[in-house]
Amino acid sequence: MATIRGTDVEIPLPPRKLRLMGESEEAFVEAGVLLAELLYRLGLEDGHELIDVGCSVGRLPIGLLAGTDFRGRYVGFDVMRRQVMWAKRNLSPVAGRLHFRHVDVRNDRYNPGGTVEPAEVRFPARDEGFHMASLFSIFTHFYKEDIALYLRELRRVLRPGGTVVATWFLYDDDRLEAAVASEAYPMTHRLDDVTIYNDADDPLRAIAFHEDAVRAMVADAGLELVDVERGRWAGGPGPLFQDIVVLRRT
Ligand SMILES: C[S@@+](CC[C@H](N)C(=O)[O-])C[C@H]1O[C@@H](n2cnc3c(N)ncnc32)[C@H](O)[C@@H]1O
């Protein structure tokens, strides 16, 4: 059970089968609050407009309601219809400023039957509308061509000076050995010069990119890479399991 911070208003929580890892309610809310606090540390403010790419059942907005005073406008979209519909039916009524949209984009792992090709994607959002965009565990399940398309859309929907907070699995020449030896996702398969992945039968289960290639894609999209905070996935300490990348729309 969770409540909107500072009130007795209960926040509905998704049934276990719709939660990402089938984790306990407590762990689910705790993870959402951790992500919400991370966004605040990286510049989110109470009244901002936030777009959450790949929102699923709304773990992040639940964390924003439970753990922060976020009172701004939130738009989340995802390719998984049941998850988005749950969020729309259950979360929007407790906080009318939370909006959820289903987009039927094809993704080999999450939405193989999607009717919209990634190349045709247009985020359900107006130009230059948002202060911040979040992508938690999204580019860790995307081919690099699709990342490039999404980076261009991110540039379109962010205000000048706006921020992208995205998690990634990144490696470089020094970190390659640790990436291949990762305890959770040993990246033992290679797709091309800059892409390695974990599962031979399901490349999008966990996919990692050379940091130089990501830097080049970010620059091509007209965004500036501000910071990389390494995560714990390839050993070592870190605020999250995945790497956190902060981009700015110039
Ligand atoms: C590992 S989950 C993370 C969900 C959420 N960001 C969170 O942290 O709770 C990855 C999400 O990406 C979504 N996804 C996959 N392809 C997508 C696409 N092309 N556009 C938007 N979301 C996508 C999946 O449906 C899934 O909900």
mmCIF file of C-alpha atoms and ligand atoms in Angstrom:
data_model
loop_
_atom_site.group_PDB
_atom_site.id
_atom_site.type_symbol
_atom_site.label_atom_id
_atom_site.label_comp_id
_atom_site.label_asym_id
_atom_site.label_seq_id
_atom_site.Cartn_x
_atom_site.Cartn_y
_atom_site.Cartn_z
ATOM 1 C CA MET A 1 0.000 0.000 0.000
ATOM 2 C CA ALA A 2 1.206 3.513 -0.836
ATOM 3 C CA THR A 3 -0.265 6.977 -0.394
ATOM 4 C CA ILE A 4 0.297 10.315 -2.111
ATOM 5 C CA ARG A 5 3.024 11.990 -0.061
ATOM 6 C CA GLY A 6 1.660 14.168 2.713
ATOM 7 C CA THR A 7 -1.914 12.842 2.299
ATOM 8 C CA ASP A 8 -4.045 9.773 3.118
ATOM 9 C CA VAL A 9 -4.956 9.324 -0.550
ATOM 10 C CA GLU A 10 -4.192 5.762 -1.509
ATOM 11 C CA ILE A 11 -2.299 5.091 -4.759
ATOM 12 C CA PRO A 12 -3.618 2.020 -6.601
ATOM 13 C CA LEU A 13 -0.868 -0.533 -7.244
ATOM 14 C CA PRO A 14 -0.831 -2.877 -10.239
ATOM 15 C CA PRO A 15 -1.519 -6.593 -9.744
ATOM 16 C CA ARG A 16 1.598 -8.739 -9.446
ATOM 17 C CA LYS A 17 1.212 -10.152 -12.976
ATOM 18 C CA LEU A 18 1.502 -6.661 -14.465
ATOM 19 C CA ARG A 19 4.555 -5.712 -12.399
ATOM 20 C CA LEU A 20 7.812 -5.955 -14.307
ATOM 21 C CA MET A 21 9.527 -8.583 -12.212
ATOM 22 C CA GLY A 22 6.553 -9.860 -10.189
ATOM 23 C CA GLU A 23 8.209 -8.182 -7.194
ATOM 24 C CA SER A 24 6.421 -7.344 -3.898
ATOM 25 C CA GLU A 25 4.313 -4.180 -3.693
ATOM 26 C CA GLU A 26 6.822 -2.722 -1.261
ATOM 27 C CA ALA A 27 9.802 -3.363 -3.570
ATOM 28 C CA PHE A 28 7.851 -2.000 -6.556
ATOM 29 C CA VAL A 29 7.022 1.284 -4.799
ATOM 30 C CA GLU A 30 10.536 1.579 -3.373
ATOM 31 C CA ALA A 31 12.031 1.226 -6.864
ATOM 32 C CA GLY A 32 9.619 3.837 -8.223
ATOM 33 C CA VAL A 33 10.565 6.295 -5.490
ATOM 34 C CA LEU A 34 14.273 5.697 -6.183
ATOM 35 C CA LEU A 35 13.740 6.596 -9.870
ATOM 36 C CA ALA A 36 11.646 9.648 -8.953
ATOM 37 C CA GLU A 37 14.317 10.905 -6.542
ATOM 38 C CA LEU A 38 16.965 10.346 -9.200
ATOM 39 C CA LEU A 39 15.047 12.614 -11.602
ATOM 40 C CA TYR A 40 14.873 15.310 -8.928
ATOM 41 C CA ARG A 41 18.610 15.009 -8.325
ATOM 42 C CA LEU A 42 19.109 15.509 -12.077
ATOM 43 C CA GLY A 43 16.940 18.620 -12.331
ATOM 44 C CA LEU A 44 13.231 17.715 -12.249
ATOM 45 C CA GLU A 45 11.111 20.283 -10.409
ATOM 46 C CA ASP A 46 7.623 20.059 -8.845
ATOM 47 C CA GLY A 47 5.884 21.945 -11.655
ATOM 48 C CA HIS A 48 7.757 20.520 -14.646
ATOM 49 C CA GLU A 49 6.368 18.690 -17.673
ATOM 50 C CA LEU A 50 7.802 15.188 -17.905
ATOM 51 C CA ILE A 51 7.547 12.606 -20.682
ATOM 52 C CA ASP A 52 8.232 8.991 -19.696
ATOM 53 C CA VAL A 53 9.100 6.796 -22.679
ATOM 54 C CA GLY A 54 8.205 3.142 -22.013
ATOM 55 C CA CYS A 55 6.138 3.864 -18.881
ATOM 56 C CA SER A 56 4.649 0.351 -18.577
ATOM 57 C CA VAL A 57 2.232 0.282 -15.575
ATOM 58 C CA GLY A 58 3.544 3.570 -14.217
ATOM 59 C CA ARG A 59 6.228 2.611 -11.739
ATOM 60 C CA LEU A 60 7.805 6.069 -12.089
ATOM 61 C CA PRO A 61 4.612 8.149 -11.609
ATOM 62 C CA ILE A 62 3.725 5.973 -8.607
ATOM 63 C CA GLY A 63 7.169 6.835 -7.223
ATOM 64 C CA LEU A 64 6.635 10.529 -7.995
ATOM 65 C CA LEU A 65 3.320 10.530 -6.114
ATOM 66 C CA ALA A 66 4.570 8.499 -3.148
ATOM 67 C CA GLY A 67 8.009 10.002 -2.733
ATOM 68 C CA THR A 68 8.028 13.577 -4.058
ATOM 69 C CA ASP A 69 5.881 16.705 -4.367
ATOM 70 C CA PHE A 70 5.714 16.473 -8.160
ATOM 71 C CA ARG A 71 2.614 18.393 -9.257
ATOM 72 C CA GLY A 72 3.535 18.919 -12.888
ATOM 73 C CA ARG A 73 2.222 17.277 -16.058
ATOM 74 C CA TYR A 74 3.297 13.714 -16.792
ATOM 75 C CA VAL A 75 2.836 11.898 -20.117
ATOM 76 C CA GLY A 76 3.821 8.241 -20.255
ATOM 77 C CA PHE A 77 3.587 5.991 -23.290
ATOM 78 C CA ASP A 78 4.353 2.365 -23.982
ATOM 79 C CA VAL A 79 3.825 -0.385 -26.518
ATOM 80 C CA MET A 80 2.242 -2.827 -24.032
ATOM 81 C CA ARG A 81 -1.486 -2.186 -24.159
ATOM 82 C CA ARG A 82 -2.580 -3.987 -20.950
ATOM 83 C CA GLN A 83 -0.007 -2.173 -18.810
ATOM 84 C CA VAL A 84 -0.853 1.245 -20.251
ATOM 85 C CA MET A 85 -4.584 0.617 -19.914
ATOM 86 C CA TRP A 86 -4.151 -0.345 -16.269
ATOM 87 C CA ALA A 87 -2.241 2.881 -15.590
ATOM 88 C CA LYS A 88 -4.789 5.011 -17.453
ATOM 89 C CA ARG A 89 -7.758 3.466 -15.611
ATOM 90 C CA ASN A 90 -6.186 3.452 -12.161
ATOM 91 C CA LEU A 91 -3.620 6.245 -11.884
ATOM 92 C CA SER A 92 -5.148 9.081 -13.934
ATOM 93 C CA PRO A 93 -8.241 9.246 -11.653
ATOM 94 C CA VAL A 94 -6.111 9.806 -8.505
ATOM 95 C CA ALA A 95 -3.999 12.468 -10.201
ATOM 96 C CA GLY A 96 -5.588 14.044 -13.278
ATOM 97 C CA ARG A 97 -2.276 15.468 -14.451
ATOM 98 C CA LEU A 98 -0.973 11.958 -15.261
ATOM 99 C CA HIS A 99 -1.629 10.925 -18.869
ATOM 100 C CA PHE A 100 -0.972 7.513 -20.417
ATOM 101 C CA ARG A 101 -0.927 6.614 -24.105
ATOM 102 C CA HIS A 102 -0.568 3.334 -25.942
ATOM 103 C CA VAL A 103 1.551 3.391 -29.114
ATOM 104 C CA ASP A 104 1.654 0.209 -31.185
ATOM 105 C CA VAL A 105 5.337 0.351 -32.193
ATOM 106 C CA ARG A 106 7.007 -2.922 -33.098
ATOM 107 C CA ASN A 107 9.678 -4.172 -30.670
ATOM 108 C CA ASP A 108 10.959 -7.740 -31.143
ATOM 109 C CA ARG A 109 10.875 -8.433 -27.405
ATOM 110 C CA TYR A 110 7.911 -6.424 -26.069
ATOM 111 C CA ASN A 111 5.600 -5.946 -29.034
ATOM 112 C CA PRO A 112 6.618 -8.175 -31.960
ATOM 113 C CA GLY A 113 3.200 -7.766 -33.637
ATOM 114 C CA GLY A 114 3.254 -3.947 -33.460
ATOM 115 C CA THR A 115 1.683 -2.256 -36.463
ATOM 116 C CA VAL A 116 3.919 0.854 -36.426
ATOM 117 C CA GLU A 117 7.520 0.549 -37.598
ATOM 118 C CA PRO A 118 10.058 2.318 -35.369
ATOM 119 C CA ALA A 119 10.969 4.520 -38.362
ATOM 120 C CA GLU A 120 7.398 5.874 -38.416
ATOM 121 C CA VAL A 121 7.214 6.654 -34.713
ATOM 122 C CA ARG A 122 6.003 9.989 -33.526
ATOM 123 C CA PHE A 123 5.812 10.382 -29.753
ATOM 124 C CA PRO A 124 2.298 11.353 -28.576
ATOM 125 C CA ALA A 125 3.590 14.787 -27.613
ATOM 126 C CA ARG A 126 3.840 18.285 -29.005
ATOM 127 C CA ASP A 127 7.092 19.945 -30.118
ATOM 128 C CA GLU A 128 9.201 21.532 -27.364
ATOM 129 C CA GLY A 129 6.609 20.686 -24.698
ATOM 130 C CA PHE A 130 8.684 19.025 -21.987
ATOM 131 C CA HIS A 131 11.353 19.977 -19.456
ATOM 132 C CA MET A 132 12.514 16.409 -19.021
ATOM 133 C CA ALA A 133 12.259 12.977 -20.640
ATOM 134 C CA SER A 134 12.928 9.717 -18.799
ATOM 135 C CA LEU A 135 13.760 6.327 -20.322
ATOM 136 C CA PHE A 136 14.288 3.676 -17.664
ATOM 137 C CA SER A 137 15.286 0.261 -19.081
ATOM 138 C CA ILE A 138 14.295 1.208 -22.629
ATOM 139 C CA PHE A 139 17.534 1.576 -24.595
ATOM 140 C CA THR A 140 18.720 -1.621 -22.866
ATOM 141 C CA HIS A 141 16.127 -3.386 -25.086
ATOM 142 C CA PHE A 142 16.546 -1.457 -28.376
ATOM 143 C CA TYR A 143 18.693 -1.949 -31.495
ATOM 144 C CA LYS A 144 20.897 1.060 -32.172
ATOM 145 C CA GLU A 145 18.953 2.108 -35.295
ATOM 146 C CA ASP A 146 15.825 2.447 -33.149
ATOM 147 C CA ILE A 147 17.735 4.371 -30.480
ATOM 148 C CA ALA A 148 18.787 6.878 -33.148
ATOM 149 C CA LEU A 149 15.131 7.369 -34.155
ATOM 150 C CA TYR A 150 14.035 7.850 -30.547
ATOM 151 C CA LEU A 151 16.845 10.357 -29.880
ATOM 152 C CA ARG A 152 15.498 12.507 -32.727
ATOM 153 C CA GLU A 153 12.007 12.387 -31.278
ATOM 154 C CA LEU A 154 13.406 13.287 -27.859
ATOM 155 C CA ARG A 155 15.013 16.371 -29.362
ATOM 156 C CA ARG A 156 11.705 17.328 -30.978
ATOM 157 C CA VAL A 157 9.594 17.104 -27.803
ATOM 158 C CA LEU A 158 12.054 18.695 -25.342
ATOM 159 C CA ARG A 159 12.174 22.400 -24.641
ATOM 160 C CA PRO A 160 15.521 24.061 -25.402
ATOM 161 C CA GLY A 161 17.700 23.305 -22.380
ATOM 162 C CA GLY A 162 15.556 20.260 -21.548
ATOM 163 C CA THR A 163 17.064 17.104 -20.088
ATOM 164 C CA VAL A 164 16.946 13.423 -21.024
ATOM 165 C CA VAL A 165 17.655 10.863 -18.301
ATOM 166 C CA ALA A 166 18.125 7.446 -19.900
ATOM 167 C CA THR A 167 19.540 4.181 -18.656
ATOM 168 C CA TRP A 168 21.788 2.150 -20.876
ATOM 169 C CA PHE A 169 24.302 -0.678 -20.802
ATOM 170 C CA LEU A 170 27.501 1.005 -22.011
ATOM 171 C CA TYR A 171 30.944 -0.456 -22.471
ATOM 172 C CA ASP A 172 34.258 0.833 -23.735
ATOM 173 C CA ASP A 173 37.546 -0.894 -24.456
ATOM 174 C CA ASP A 174 38.458 -0.902 -20.737
ATOM 175 C CA ARG A 175 35.073 -2.189 -19.594
ATOM 176 C CA LEU A 176 34.549 -4.851 -22.278
ATOM 177 C CA GLU A 177 35.972 -7.660 -20.181
ATOM 178 C CA ALA A 178 33.731 -6.773 -17.227
ATOM 179 C CA ALA A 179 30.705 -6.533 -19.558
ATOM 180 C CA VAL A 180 31.343 -10.020 -20.914
ATOM 181 C CA ALA A 181 31.779 -11.296 -17.341
ATOM 182 C CA SER A 182 28.693 -9.478 -15.958
ATOM 183 C CA GLU A 183 27.057 -11.663 -13.309
ATOM 184 C CA ALA A 184 23.480 -10.781 -14.243
ATOM 185 C CA TYR A 185 23.818 -10.296 -18.017
ATOM 186 C CA PRO A 186 27.093 -11.637 -19.384
ATOM 187 C CA MET A 187 27.298 -9.897 -22.783
ATOM 188 C CA THR A 188 28.918 -12.835 -24.542
ATOM 189 C CA HIS A 189 27.452 -12.314 -28.045
ATOM 190 C CA ARG A 190 28.431 -9.705 -30.593
ATOM 191 C CA LEU A 191 26.032 -8.190 -33.124
ATOM 192 C CA ASP A 192 28.379 -5.679 -34.791
ATOM 193 C CA ASP A 193 31.433 -3.524 -34.060
ATOM 194 C CA VAL A 194 29.661 -1.559 -31.333
ATOM 195 C CA THR A 195 26.939 -3.897 -30.039
ATOM 196 C CA ILE A 196 27.139 -6.859 -27.656
ATOM 197 C CA TYR A 197 24.277 -8.758 -26.037
ATOM 198 C CA ASN A 198 23.440 -11.402 -23.488
ATOM 199 C CA ASP A 199 20.975 -13.943 -24.886
ATOM 200 C CA ALA A 200 21.635 -15.621 -28.246
ATOM 201 C CA ASP A 201 17.896 -16.286 -28.737
ATOM 202 C CA ASP A 202 16.675 -12.890 -27.551
ATOM 203 C CA PRO A 203 19.174 -10.097 -28.305
ATOM 204 C CA LEU A 204 16.844 -7.459 -26.852
ATOM 205 C CA ARG A 205 16.763 -9.134 -23.432
ATOM 206 C CA ALA A 206 19.854 -7.069 -22.565
ATOM 207 C CA ILE A 207 21.932 -5.240 -25.168
ATOM 208 C CA ALA A 208 25.006 -3.029 -24.651
ATOM 209 C CA PHE A 209 26.660 -0.432 -26.872
ATOM 210 C CA HIS A 210 30.137 1.005 -27.131
ATOM 211 C CA GLU A 211 30.105 4.410 -25.439
ATOM 212 C CA ASP A 212 31.754 6.088 -28.453
ATOM 213 C CA ALA A 213 28.898 4.927 -30.702
ATOM 214 C CA VAL A 214 26.334 6.291 -28.258
ATOM 215 C CA ARG A 215 28.171 9.615 -28.051
ATOM 216 C CA ALA A 216 28.125 9.835 -31.862
ATOM 217 C CA MET A 217 24.389 9.030 -32.071
ATOM 218 C CA VAL A 218 23.601 11.598 -29.399
ATOM 219 C CA ALA A 219 25.550 14.293 -31.271
ATOM 220 C CA ASP A 220 23.889 13.326 -34.592
ATOM 221 C CA ALA A 221 20.490 13.840 -32.981
ATOM 222 C CA GLY A 222 21.416 17.375 -31.916
ATOM 223 C CA LEU A 223 21.707 16.517 -28.231
ATOM 224 C CA GLU A 224 24.605 17.052 -25.852
ATOM 225 C CA LEU A 225 25.883 14.308 -23.554
ATOM 226 C CA VAL A 226 26.252 15.900 -20.128
ATOM 227 C CA ASP A 227 27.132 12.999 -17.861
ATOM 228 C CA VAL A 228 27.430 9.220 -17.523
ATOM 229 C CA GLU A 229 27.061 7.564 -14.105
ATOM 230 C CA ARG A 230 28.098 3.980 -14.332
ATOM 231 C CA GLY A 231 25.819 1.341 -12.829
ATOM 232 C CA ARG A 232 26.530 -1.958 -11.133
ATOM 233 C CA TRP A 233 25.702 -4.322 -14.013
ATOM 234 C CA ALA A 234 29.346 -4.800 -15.015
ATOM 235 C CA GLY A 235 30.685 -4.827 -11.457
ATOM 236 C CA GLY A 236 31.670 -1.888 -9.309
ATOM 237 C CA PRO A 237 29.460 0.532 -7.375
ATOM 238 C CA GLY A 238 26.753 2.764 -8.809
ATOM 239 C CA PRO A 239 23.467 4.466 -7.956
ATOM 240 C CA LEU A 240 21.464 2.077 -10.183
ATOM 241 C CA PHE A 241 22.058 -1.339 -11.727
ATOM 242 C CA GLN A 242 22.106 0.188 -15.229
ATOM 243 C CA ASP A 243 24.248 3.110 -16.378
ATOM 244 C CA ILE A 244 22.577 6.526 -16.188
ATOM 245 C CA VAL A 245 23.131 8.896 -19.103
ATOM 246 C CA VAL A 246 22.122 12.543 -18.939
ATOM 247 C CA LEU A 247 21.589 14.449 -22.199
ATOM 248 C CA ARG A 248 20.690 18.057 -22.842
ATOM 249 C CA ARG A 249 18.753 19.550 -25.716
ATOM 250 C CA THR A 250 20.761 22.596 -26.717
HETATM 251 C C1 LIG B 1 12.041 -3.091 -18.760
HETATM 252 S S1 LIG B 1 10.552 -2.273 -19.089
HETATM 253 C C2 LIG B 1 10.725 -0.749 -18.186
HETATM 254 C C3 LIG B 1 9.423 -0.102 -17.856
HETATM 255 C C4 LIG B 1 9.483 1.220 -17.078
HETATM 256 N N1 LIG B 1 10.295 2.214 -17.738
HETATM 257 C C5 LIG B 1 9.971 1.012 -15.662
HETATM 258 O O1 LIG B 1 11.137 1.315 -15.381
HETATM 259 O O2 LIG B 1 9.194 0.513 -14.842
HETATM 260 C C6 LIG B 1 10.784 -1.783 -20.763
HETATM 261 C C7 LIG B 1 9.556 -1.111 -21.332
HETATM 262 O O3 LIG B 1 9.861 -0.579 -22.626
HETATM 263 C C8 LIG B 1 8.687 -0.684 -23.386
HETATM 264 N N2 LIG B 1 9.005 -0.520 -24.810
HETATM 265 C C9 LIG B 1 9.567 -1.430 -25.636
HETATM 266 N N3 LIG B 1 9.666 -0.923 -26.878
HETATM 267 C C10 LIG B 1 9.174 0.337 -26.820
HETATM 268 C C11 LIG B 1 9.009 1.369 -27.775
HETATM 269 N N4 LIG B 1 9.381 1.192 -29.052
HETATM 270 N N5 LIG B 1 8.480 2.545 -27.380
HETATM 271 C C12 LIG B 1 8.108 2.732 -26.094
HETATM 272 N N6 LIG B 1 8.230 1.777 -25.137
HETATM 273 C C13 LIG B 1 8.747 0.601 -25.498
HETATM 274 C C14 LIG B 1 8.181 -2.060 -23.011
HETATM 275 O O4 LIG B 1 6.864 -2.282 -23.396
HETATM 276 C C15 LIG B 1 8.396 -2.061 -21.499
HETATM 277 O O5 LIG B 1 7.289 -1.565 -20.802
#
